[in-house]
Coordinates of C-alpha atoms in Angstrom, one line a residue:
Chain F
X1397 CA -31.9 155.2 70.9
X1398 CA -28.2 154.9 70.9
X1399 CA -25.3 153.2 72.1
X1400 CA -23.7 154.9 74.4
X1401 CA -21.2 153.0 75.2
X1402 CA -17.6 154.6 74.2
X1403 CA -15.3 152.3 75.3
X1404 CA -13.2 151.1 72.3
X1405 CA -13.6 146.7 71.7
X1406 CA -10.2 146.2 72.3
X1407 CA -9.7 147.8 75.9
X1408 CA -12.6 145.1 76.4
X1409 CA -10.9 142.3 75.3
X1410 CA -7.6 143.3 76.8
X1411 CA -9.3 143.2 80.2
X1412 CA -10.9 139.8 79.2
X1413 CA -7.9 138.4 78.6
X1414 CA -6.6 139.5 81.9
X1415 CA -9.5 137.7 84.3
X1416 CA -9.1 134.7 82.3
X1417 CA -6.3 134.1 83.4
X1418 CA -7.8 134.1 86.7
X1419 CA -9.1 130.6 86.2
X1420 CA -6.1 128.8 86.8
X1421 CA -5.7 130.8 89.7
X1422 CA -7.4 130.0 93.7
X1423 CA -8.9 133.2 94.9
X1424 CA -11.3 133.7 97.5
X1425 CA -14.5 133.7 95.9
X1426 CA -15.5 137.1 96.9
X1427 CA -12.5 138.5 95.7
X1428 CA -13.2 137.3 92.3
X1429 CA -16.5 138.2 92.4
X1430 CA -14.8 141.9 92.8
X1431 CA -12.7 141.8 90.1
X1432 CA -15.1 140.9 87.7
X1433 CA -17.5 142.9 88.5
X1434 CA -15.6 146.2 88.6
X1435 CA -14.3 145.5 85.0
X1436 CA -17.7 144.6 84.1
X1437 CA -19.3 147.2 86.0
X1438 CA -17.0 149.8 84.4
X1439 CA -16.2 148.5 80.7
X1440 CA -20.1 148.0 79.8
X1441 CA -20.7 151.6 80.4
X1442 CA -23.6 150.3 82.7
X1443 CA -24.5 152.9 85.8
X1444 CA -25.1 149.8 88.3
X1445 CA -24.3 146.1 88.0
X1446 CA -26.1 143.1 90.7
X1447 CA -24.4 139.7 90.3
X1448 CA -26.8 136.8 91.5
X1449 CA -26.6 133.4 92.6
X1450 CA -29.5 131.2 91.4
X1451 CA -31.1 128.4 93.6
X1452 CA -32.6 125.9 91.1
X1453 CA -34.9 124.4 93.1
X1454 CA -36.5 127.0 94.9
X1455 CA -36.1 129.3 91.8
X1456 CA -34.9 132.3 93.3
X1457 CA -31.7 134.5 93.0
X1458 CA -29.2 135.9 96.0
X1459 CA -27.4 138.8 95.9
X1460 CA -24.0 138.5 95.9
X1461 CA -22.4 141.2 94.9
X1462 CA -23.4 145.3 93.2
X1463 CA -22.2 148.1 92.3
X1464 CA -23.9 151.4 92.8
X1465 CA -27.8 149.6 93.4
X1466 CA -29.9 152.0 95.4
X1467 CA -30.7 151.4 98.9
X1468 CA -34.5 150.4 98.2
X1469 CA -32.8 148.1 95.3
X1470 CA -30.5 146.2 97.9
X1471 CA -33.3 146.3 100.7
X1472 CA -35.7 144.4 98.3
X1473 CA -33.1 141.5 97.5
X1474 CA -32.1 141.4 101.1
X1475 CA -33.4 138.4 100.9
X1476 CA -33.4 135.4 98.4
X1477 CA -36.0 137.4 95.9
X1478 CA -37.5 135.0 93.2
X1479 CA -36.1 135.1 90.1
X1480 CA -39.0 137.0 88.3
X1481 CA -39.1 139.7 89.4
X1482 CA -35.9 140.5 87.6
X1483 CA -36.8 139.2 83.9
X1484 CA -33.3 139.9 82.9
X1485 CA -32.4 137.1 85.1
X1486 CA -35.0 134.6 84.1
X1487 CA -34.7 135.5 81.0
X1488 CA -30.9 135.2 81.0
X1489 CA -30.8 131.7 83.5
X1490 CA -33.6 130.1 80.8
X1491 CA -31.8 131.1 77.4
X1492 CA -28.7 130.8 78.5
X1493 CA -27.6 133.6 76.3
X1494 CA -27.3 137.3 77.2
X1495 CA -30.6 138.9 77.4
X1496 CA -32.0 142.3 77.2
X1497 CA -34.3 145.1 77.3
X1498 CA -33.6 148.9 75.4
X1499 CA -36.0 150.4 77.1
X1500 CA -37.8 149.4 80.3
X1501 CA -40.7 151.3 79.2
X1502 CA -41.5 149.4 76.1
X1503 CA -41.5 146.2 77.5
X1504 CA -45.0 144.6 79.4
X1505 CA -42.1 142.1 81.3
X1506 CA -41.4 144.6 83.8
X1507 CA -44.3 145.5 85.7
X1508 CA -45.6 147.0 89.1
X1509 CA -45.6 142.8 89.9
X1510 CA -41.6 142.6 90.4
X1511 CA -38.9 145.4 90.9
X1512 CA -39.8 147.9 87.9
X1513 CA -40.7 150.1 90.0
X1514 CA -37.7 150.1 92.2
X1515 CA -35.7 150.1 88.7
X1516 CA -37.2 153.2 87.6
X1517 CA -36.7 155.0 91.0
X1518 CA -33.5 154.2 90.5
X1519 CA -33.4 155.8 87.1
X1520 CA -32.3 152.3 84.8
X1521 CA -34.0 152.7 81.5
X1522 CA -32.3 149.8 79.8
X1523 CA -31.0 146.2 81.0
X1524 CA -28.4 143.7 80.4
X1525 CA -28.9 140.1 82.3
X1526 CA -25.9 137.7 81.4
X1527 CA -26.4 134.0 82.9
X1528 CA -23.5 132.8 84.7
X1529 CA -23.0 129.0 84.1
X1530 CA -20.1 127.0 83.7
X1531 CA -20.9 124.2 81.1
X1532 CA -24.1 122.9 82.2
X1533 CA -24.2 124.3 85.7
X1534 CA -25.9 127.0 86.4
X1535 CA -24.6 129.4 88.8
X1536 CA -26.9 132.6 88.6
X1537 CA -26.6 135.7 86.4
X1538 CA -25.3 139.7 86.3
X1539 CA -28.0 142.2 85.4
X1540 CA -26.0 145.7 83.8
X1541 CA -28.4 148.7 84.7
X1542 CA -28.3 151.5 82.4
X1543 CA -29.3 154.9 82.9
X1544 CA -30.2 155.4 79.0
X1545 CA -32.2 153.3 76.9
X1546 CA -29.5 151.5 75.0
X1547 CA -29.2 149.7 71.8
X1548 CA -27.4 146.8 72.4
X1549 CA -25.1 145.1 69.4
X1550 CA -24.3 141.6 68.6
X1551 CA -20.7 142.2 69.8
X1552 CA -21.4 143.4 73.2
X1553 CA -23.5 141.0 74.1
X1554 CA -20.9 138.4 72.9
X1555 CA -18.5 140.1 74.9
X1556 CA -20.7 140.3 78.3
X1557 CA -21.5 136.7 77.9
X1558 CA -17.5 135.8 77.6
X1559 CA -16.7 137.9 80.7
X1560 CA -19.7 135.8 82.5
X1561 CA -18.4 132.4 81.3
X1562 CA -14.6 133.1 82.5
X1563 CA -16.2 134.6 86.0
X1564 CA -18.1 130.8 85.9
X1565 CA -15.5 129.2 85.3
X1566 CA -13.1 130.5 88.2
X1567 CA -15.6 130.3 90.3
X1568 CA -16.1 126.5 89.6
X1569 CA -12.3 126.3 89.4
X1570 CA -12.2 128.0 92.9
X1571 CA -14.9 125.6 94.1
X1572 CA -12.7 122.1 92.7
X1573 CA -10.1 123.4 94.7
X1574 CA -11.8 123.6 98.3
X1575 CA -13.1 120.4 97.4
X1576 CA -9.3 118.9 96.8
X1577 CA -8.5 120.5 100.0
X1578 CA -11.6 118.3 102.1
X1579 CA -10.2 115.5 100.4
X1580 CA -6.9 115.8 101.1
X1581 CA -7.6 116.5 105.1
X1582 CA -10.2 113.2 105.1
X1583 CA -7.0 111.6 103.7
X1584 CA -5.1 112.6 106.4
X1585 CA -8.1 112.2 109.4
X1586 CA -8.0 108.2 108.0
X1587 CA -4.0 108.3 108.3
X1588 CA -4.0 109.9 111.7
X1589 CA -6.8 107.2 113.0
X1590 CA -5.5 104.0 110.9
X1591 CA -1.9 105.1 112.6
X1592 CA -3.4 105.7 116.5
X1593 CA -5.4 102.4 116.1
X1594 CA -3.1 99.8 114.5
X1595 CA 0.1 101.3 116.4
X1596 CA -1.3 99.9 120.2
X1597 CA -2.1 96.1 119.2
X1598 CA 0.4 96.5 116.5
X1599 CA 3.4 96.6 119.5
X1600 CA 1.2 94.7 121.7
X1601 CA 1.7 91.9 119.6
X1602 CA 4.9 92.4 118.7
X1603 CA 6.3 92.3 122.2
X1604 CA 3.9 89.0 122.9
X1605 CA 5.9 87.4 120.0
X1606 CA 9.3 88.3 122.3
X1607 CA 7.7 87.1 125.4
X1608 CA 7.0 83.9 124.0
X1609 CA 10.6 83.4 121.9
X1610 CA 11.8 83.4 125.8
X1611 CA 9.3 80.7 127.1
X1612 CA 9.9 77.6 128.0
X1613 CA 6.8 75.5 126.7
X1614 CA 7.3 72.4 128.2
X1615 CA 8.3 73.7 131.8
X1616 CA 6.2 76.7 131.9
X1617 CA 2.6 75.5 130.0
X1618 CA 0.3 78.2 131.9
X1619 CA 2.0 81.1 131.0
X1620 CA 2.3 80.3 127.5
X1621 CA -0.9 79.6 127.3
X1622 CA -2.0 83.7 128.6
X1623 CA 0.2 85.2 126.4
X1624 CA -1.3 83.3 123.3
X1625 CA -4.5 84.4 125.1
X1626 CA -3.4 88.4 124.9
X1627 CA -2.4 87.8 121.3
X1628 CA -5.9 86.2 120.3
X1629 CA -7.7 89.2 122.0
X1630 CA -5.6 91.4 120.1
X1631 CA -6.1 90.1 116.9
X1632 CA -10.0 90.4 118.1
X1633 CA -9.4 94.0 118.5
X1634 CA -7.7 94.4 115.2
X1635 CA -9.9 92.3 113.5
X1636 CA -12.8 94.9 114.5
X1637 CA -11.2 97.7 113.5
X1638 CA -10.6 96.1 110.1
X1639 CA -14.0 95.1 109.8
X1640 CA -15.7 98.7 111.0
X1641 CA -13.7 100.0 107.5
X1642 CA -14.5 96.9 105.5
X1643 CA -18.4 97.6 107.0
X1644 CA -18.3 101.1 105.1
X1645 CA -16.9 99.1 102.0
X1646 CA -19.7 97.0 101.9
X1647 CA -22.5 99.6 102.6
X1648 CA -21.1 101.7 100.1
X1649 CA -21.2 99.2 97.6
X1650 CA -24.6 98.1 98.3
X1651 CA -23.4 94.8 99.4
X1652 CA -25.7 94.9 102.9
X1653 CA -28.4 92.0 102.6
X1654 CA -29.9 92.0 105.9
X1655 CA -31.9 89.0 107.4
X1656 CA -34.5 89.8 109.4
X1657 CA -36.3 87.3 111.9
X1658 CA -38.1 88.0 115.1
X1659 CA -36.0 89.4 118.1
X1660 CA -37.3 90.4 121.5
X1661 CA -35.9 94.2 121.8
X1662 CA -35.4 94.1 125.2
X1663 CA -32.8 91.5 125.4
X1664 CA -30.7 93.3 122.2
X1665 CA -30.5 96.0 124.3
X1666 CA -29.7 94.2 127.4
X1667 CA -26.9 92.0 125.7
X1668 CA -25.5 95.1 124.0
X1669 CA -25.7 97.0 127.8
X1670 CA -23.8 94.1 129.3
X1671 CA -21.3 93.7 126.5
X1672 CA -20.4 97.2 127.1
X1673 CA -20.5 96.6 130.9
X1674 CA -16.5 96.9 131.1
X1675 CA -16.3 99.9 128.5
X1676 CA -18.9 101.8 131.0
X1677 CA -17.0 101.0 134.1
X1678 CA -13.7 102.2 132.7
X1679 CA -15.8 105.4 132.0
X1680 CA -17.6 106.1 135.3
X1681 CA -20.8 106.1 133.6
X1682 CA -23.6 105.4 135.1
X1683 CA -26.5 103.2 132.5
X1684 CA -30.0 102.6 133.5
X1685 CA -32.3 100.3 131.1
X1686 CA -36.2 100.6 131.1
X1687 CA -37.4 98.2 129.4
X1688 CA -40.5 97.9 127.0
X1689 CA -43.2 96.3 129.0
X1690 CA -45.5 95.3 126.4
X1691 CA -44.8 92.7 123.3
X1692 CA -41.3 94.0 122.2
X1693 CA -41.0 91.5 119.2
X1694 CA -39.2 93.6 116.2
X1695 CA -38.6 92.4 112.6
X1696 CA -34.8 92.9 112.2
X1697 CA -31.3 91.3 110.9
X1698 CA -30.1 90.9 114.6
X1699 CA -26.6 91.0 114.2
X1700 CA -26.5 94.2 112.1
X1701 CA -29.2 95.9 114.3
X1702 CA -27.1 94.8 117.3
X1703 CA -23.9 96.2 115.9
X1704 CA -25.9 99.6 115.4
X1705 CA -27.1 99.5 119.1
X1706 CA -23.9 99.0 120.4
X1707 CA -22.6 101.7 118.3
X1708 CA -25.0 104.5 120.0
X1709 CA -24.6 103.1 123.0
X1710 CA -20.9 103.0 122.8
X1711 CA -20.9 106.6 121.7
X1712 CA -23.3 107.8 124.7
X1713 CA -21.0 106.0 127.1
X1714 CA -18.0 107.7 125.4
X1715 CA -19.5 111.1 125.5
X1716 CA -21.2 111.2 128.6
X1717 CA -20.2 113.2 131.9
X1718 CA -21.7 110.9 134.4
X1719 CA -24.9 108.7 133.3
X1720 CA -26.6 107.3 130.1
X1721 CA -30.2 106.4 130.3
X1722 CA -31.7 104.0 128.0
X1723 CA -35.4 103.6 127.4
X1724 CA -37.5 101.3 124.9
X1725 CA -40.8 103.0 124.2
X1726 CA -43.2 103.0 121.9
X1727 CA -44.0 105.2 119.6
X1728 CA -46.9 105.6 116.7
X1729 CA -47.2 101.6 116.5
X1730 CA -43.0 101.3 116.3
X1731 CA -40.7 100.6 119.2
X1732 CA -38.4 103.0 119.6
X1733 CA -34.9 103.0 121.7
X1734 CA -33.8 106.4 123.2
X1735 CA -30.4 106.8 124.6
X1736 CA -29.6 109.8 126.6
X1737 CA -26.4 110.9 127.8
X1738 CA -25.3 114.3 129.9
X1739 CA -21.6 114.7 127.6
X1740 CA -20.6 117.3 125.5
X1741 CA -23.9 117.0 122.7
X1742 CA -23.4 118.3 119.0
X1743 CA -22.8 121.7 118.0
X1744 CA -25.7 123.1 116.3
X1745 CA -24.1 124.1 113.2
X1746 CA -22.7 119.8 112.9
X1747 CA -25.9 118.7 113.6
X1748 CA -26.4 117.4 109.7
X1749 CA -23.2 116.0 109.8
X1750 CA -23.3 113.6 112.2
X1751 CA -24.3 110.1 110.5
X1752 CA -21.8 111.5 107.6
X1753 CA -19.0 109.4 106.8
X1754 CA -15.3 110.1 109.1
X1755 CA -17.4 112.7 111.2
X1756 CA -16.2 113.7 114.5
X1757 CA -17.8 117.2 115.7
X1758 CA -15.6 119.5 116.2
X1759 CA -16.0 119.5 120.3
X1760 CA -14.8 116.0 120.5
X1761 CA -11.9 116.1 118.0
X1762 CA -9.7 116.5 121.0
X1763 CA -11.1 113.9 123.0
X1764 CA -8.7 111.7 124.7
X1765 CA -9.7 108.6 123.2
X1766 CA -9.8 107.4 119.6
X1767 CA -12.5 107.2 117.4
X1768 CA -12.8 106.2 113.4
X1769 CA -15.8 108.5 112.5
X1770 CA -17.7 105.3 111.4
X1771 CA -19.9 104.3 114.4
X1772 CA -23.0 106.4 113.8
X1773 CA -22.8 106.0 110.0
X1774 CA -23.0 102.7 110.4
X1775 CA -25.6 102.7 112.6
X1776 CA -27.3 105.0 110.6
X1777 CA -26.9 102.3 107.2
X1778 CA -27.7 99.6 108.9
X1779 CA -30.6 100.6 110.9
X1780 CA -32.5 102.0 107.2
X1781 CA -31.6 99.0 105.7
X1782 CA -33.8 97.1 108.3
X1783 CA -36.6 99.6 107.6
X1784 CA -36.0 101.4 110.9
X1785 CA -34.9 105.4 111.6
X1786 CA -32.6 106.9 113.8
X1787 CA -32.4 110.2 114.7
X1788 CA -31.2 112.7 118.0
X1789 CA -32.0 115.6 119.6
X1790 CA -29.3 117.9 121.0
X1791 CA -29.8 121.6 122.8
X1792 CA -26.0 122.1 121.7
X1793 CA -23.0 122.0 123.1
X1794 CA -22.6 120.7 126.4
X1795 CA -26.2 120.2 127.1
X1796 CA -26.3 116.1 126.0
X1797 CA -28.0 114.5 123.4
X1798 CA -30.6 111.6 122.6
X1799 CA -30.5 109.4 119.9
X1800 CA -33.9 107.6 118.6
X1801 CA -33.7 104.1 116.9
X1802 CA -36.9 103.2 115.8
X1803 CA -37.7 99.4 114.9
X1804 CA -40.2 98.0 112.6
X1805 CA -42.0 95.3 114.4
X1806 CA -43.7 93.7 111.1
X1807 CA -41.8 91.8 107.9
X1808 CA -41.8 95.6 105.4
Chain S
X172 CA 18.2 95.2 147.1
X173 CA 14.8 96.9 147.0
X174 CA 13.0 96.5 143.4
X175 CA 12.5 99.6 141.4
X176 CA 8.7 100.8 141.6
X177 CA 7.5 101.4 138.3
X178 CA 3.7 102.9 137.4
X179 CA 2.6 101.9 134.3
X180 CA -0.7 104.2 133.1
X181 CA -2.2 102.8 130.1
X182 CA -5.9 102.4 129.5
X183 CA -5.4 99.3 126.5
X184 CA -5.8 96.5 128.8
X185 CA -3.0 94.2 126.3
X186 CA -0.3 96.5 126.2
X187 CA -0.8 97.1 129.9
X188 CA -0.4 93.6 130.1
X189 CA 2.2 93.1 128.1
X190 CA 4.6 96.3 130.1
X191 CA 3.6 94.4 133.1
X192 CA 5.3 91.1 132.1
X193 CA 8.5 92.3 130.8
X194 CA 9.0 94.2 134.1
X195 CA 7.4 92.4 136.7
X196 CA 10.3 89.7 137.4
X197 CA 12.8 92.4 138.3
X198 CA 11.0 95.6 139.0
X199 CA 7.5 95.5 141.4
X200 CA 4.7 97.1 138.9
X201 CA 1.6 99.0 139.5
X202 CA -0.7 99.7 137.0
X203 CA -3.6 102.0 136.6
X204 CA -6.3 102.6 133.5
X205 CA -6.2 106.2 133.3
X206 CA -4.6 109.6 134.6
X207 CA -6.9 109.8 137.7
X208 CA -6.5 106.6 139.2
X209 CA -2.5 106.9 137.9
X210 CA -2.3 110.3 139.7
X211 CA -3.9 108.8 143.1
X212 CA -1.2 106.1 142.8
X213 CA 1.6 108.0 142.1
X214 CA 0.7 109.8 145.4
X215 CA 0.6 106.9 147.9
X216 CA 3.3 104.9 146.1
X217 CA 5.8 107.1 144.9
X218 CA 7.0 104.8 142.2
X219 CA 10.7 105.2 140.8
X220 CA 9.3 106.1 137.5
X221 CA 5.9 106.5 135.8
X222 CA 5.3 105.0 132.3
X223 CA 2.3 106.9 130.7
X224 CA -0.4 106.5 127.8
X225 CA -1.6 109.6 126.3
X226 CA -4.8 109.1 125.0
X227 CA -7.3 107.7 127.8
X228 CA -10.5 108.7 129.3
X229 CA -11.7 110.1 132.4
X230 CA -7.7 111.6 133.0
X231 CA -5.8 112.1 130.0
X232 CA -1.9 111.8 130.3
X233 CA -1.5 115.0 129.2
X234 CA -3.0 116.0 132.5
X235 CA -2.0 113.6 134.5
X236 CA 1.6 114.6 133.4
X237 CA 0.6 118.4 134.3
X238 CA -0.9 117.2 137.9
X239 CA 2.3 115.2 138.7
X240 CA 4.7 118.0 137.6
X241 CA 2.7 120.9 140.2
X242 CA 2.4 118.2 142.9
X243 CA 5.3 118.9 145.7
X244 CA 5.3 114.9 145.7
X245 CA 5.5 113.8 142.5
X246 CA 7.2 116.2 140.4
X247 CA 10.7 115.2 140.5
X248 CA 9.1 111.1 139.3
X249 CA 10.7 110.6 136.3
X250 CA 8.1 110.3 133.4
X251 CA 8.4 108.6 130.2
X252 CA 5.0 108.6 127.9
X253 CA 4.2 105.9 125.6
X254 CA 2.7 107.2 122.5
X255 CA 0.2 106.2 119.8
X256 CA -1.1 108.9 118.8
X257 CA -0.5 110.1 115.3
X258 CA -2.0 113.5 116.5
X259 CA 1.3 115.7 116.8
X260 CA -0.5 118.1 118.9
X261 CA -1.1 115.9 121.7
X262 CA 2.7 115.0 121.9
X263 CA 3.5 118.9 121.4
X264 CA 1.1 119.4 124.8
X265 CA 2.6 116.7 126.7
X266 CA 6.0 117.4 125.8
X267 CA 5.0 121.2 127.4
X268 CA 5.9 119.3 130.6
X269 CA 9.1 117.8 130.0
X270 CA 8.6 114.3 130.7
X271 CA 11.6 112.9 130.8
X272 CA 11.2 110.6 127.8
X273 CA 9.3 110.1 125.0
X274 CA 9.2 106.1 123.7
X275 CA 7.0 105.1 120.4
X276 CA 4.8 102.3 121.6
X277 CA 6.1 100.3 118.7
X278 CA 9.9 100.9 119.8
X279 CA 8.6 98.7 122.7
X280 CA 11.3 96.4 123.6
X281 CA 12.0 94.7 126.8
X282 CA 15.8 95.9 126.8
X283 CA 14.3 99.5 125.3
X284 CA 11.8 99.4 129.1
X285 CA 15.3 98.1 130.7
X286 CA 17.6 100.9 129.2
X287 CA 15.0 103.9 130.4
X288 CA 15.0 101.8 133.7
X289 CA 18.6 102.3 134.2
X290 CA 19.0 105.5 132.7
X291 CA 16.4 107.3 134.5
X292 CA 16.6 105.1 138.0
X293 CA 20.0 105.3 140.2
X294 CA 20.3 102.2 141.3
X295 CA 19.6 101.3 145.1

């Protein structure tokens, strides 16, 4: 056997130095995917290179990127393949150092079992795998493919593992950065709906306080009186606002103790339906209530629960073309509230976004009136902290959605 | 002298409110909660000038601004919108119409409302 690898050390860690360099740098991901592996690819002497990305939990590898693998070779990882059937990739994701094989044929790990065959076919006689991981995170490995059973030293596998440590470590880099960038537009979201909500009451009660510098108390009594009424209702208004963001303080500091009693479901709904009563006639919305007919007592901290409700209904009202229905049924010994409306429903791609903090879906970003992105992840939080679910079923865009609240009806 | 007709479009029931009192002793006010209703008034009533929201449902101003500006009617109503919105896209849109007048709703001043009376109303 023999190493037939030519290239001299020192073009290898010239090039090394160079993609280094890259880790400061933000680069599309498959672009330094590219880089690396060409250098790699072509530096190692190796006739075909397969860079992987490893899924821990299911144990398999991706393809992500190759050079010169055979068409049966890519067919065959189409598809997330598990991880052994490439030992140089189990091998090199378990060790976390290089790993490799001199000659396929004297080695019982590669079998008719995973892709030796394939391999041979291909005409690979030796193997490099080199695990990708930056730090503790591991983010897959690159099998080298020689042609020629190949001796390989202490150096080059030194050398291979460096080059996959610097390709980890941009690709984390590049990964920080995109994060930075999501938190830099949430930023921005809160500004733009902290400014659009606050800047209404804001000069609402700022031209109050004028109107009232020019009343005469004494002599006019009635009308002081309503304009200390607008500014009251105002300061409601702000006060909810304030308290929606304080809310998501609270839940995410695991402050929520809720008290559950007794409540009769069907008048939560009804007093949520006709404290909305104003908000649906502004829309045009039609409601229609059926109520459980049956022993509707739940177990639940009524004001929180009631906040929730009013939160999903609130949202089906907002969304909704022309009518929101709202049933209490039950369901596998719970009661459950379902809240159909015919709007704009939730993009399938959103759909596991929706209870997320600051989420708007994308077809209602534009819609004409405001929204803080909290409603349904409070609902959501409050709801599960009562020992109830909610959930929804969309067909997708335009096609309406319903939302399912389910309510435990016993002390958990 | 006839009173000046003003429209005031806004679907925040307070600040509706509040436009409505600095104007109603001199000028005769009608109101309306979003771009459809506003647009139906605008119609019978031909106000003097049209005050509008941007952000409200069912009509948005943006469209209500568009509808007024292709109406043989309306389009020559001078329009001043009252914004909110920290969204500079929406402005960007409405602006596409040339209102006449773009007033923060903070700016909100009953000499401000006055000024943009007499500057955009000949008097009668």
């Amino acid at each position: 056997m023999e190493n037939n690898n030519n290239i001299p050390l020192a073009n290898r860690l010239i090039a090394l130095g160079e993609l280094s360099s890259l880790t400061a740098v933000d680069m599309p991901q498959e672009q330094l995917l590219a880089l690396f592996s060409t250098k790699l690819h072509t530096l190692f002497g190796a006739k075909a290179l397969a860079l992987w990305f490893y899924d821990r939990k299911e144990k398999t590898v991706t393809l992500k990127y190759s050079h010169d693998l055979s068409d049966d070779l890519s067919v065959f990882c189409k598809d997330a393949v598990p991880a052994d059937q490439f030992p140089e990739v189990k091998y090199a994701i378990d060790s976390g150092v290089a790993w490799t094989t001199e000659d396929l044929n004297d080695t019982p790990l590669y079998s008719k079992k995973n892709a030796k065959k394939i391999l041979e076919e291909m005409g690979v006689r030796a193997v490099m795998g080199v695990p990708l991981r930056a730090l503790a995170n591991v983010l897959g490995a690159i099998s080298l493919y020689y042609e020629k059973p190949h001796v390989f030293d202490f150096d080059e596998k030194a050398l291979a593992l460096a080059y996959a440590n610097s390709l980890a470590l941009s690709l984390n880099n590049v990964e920080a950065y995109s994060r930075l960038v999501a938190l830099e537009q949430v930023k921005n979201e809160v500004i733009n709906i902290v400014a659009h909500q606050f800047r209404t009451p804001i000069a609402t009660l700022r031209g109050n306080v004028e109107l009232l510098k020019e009343v005469d108390i004494q002599a006019n009594k009635k009308e002081f009186n309503q304009i200390i009424g607008e500014i009251e209702k105002v300061g409601i208004k702000l006060r909810m606002f304030v308290e929606s963001f304080l809310n998501v303080k609270a839940i995410d500091e695991g402050d929520l103790d809720p008290k559950p009693q007794h409540v009769s479901a069907n008048l939560l709904v009804d007093q949520v339906i006709k404290d909305l009563e104003k908000y649906r006639n502004q829309h045009k919305v039609d409601l229609t209530f059926n109520k459980f007919n049956g022993n509707d007592n739940i177990f639940v901290d009524q004001l929180l629960i009631h906040e929730a409700v009013t939160n999903v209904v609130n949202n089906a009202i907002k969304y909704a073309k022309s009518r929101v229905m709202v049933k209490l049924v039950s369901k596998n010994n719970d009661i459950v509230l379902e809240v159909t409306d015919d709007g704009a429903g939730i993009p399938e791609g959103e759909q596991q976004m929706i209870f997320q903090k600051l989420y708007r879906a994308s077809n209602v970003l534009r819609h004409p009136e405001a929204s803080s992105g909290l409603g349904m992840f409070i609902a959501k939080q409050y709801i599960n902290s009562n020992g109830g679910k909610i959930w929804f079923t969309s067909a997708g865009e335009g096609k309406g959605s319903t939302f399912y609240v389910s309510f435990p009806i016993k002390s958990l | 002298m006839k009173k000046t007709k003003i429209l005031i479009v806004e679907d925040d029931e307070q600040f509706r409110n509040l436009l409505q009192r600095f104007l109603e002793a001199t000028c005769t006010v009608l109101t309306a909660v979003n771009g459809e209703e506003g647009f139906a008034l605008a119609k019978t009533e031909l106000p003097d000038l049209i005050m509008t929201d941007i952000l409200m449902p069912i009509k948005t101003g943006v469209e209500l601004i568009r509808d007024l500006r292709d109406d043989k009617i309306t389009k020559n109503i001078p329009i001043i919108i009252l914004l909110a919105t920290a969204y500079t896209q929406d402005l960007k849109a409405a602006q596409s119409f040339n209102p006449d007048s773009v007033l923060r709703k903070e700016q909100v001043t009953r000499k401000v409302l006055f000024d943009l009376i007499e500057k955009f109303v000949p008097q009668k």
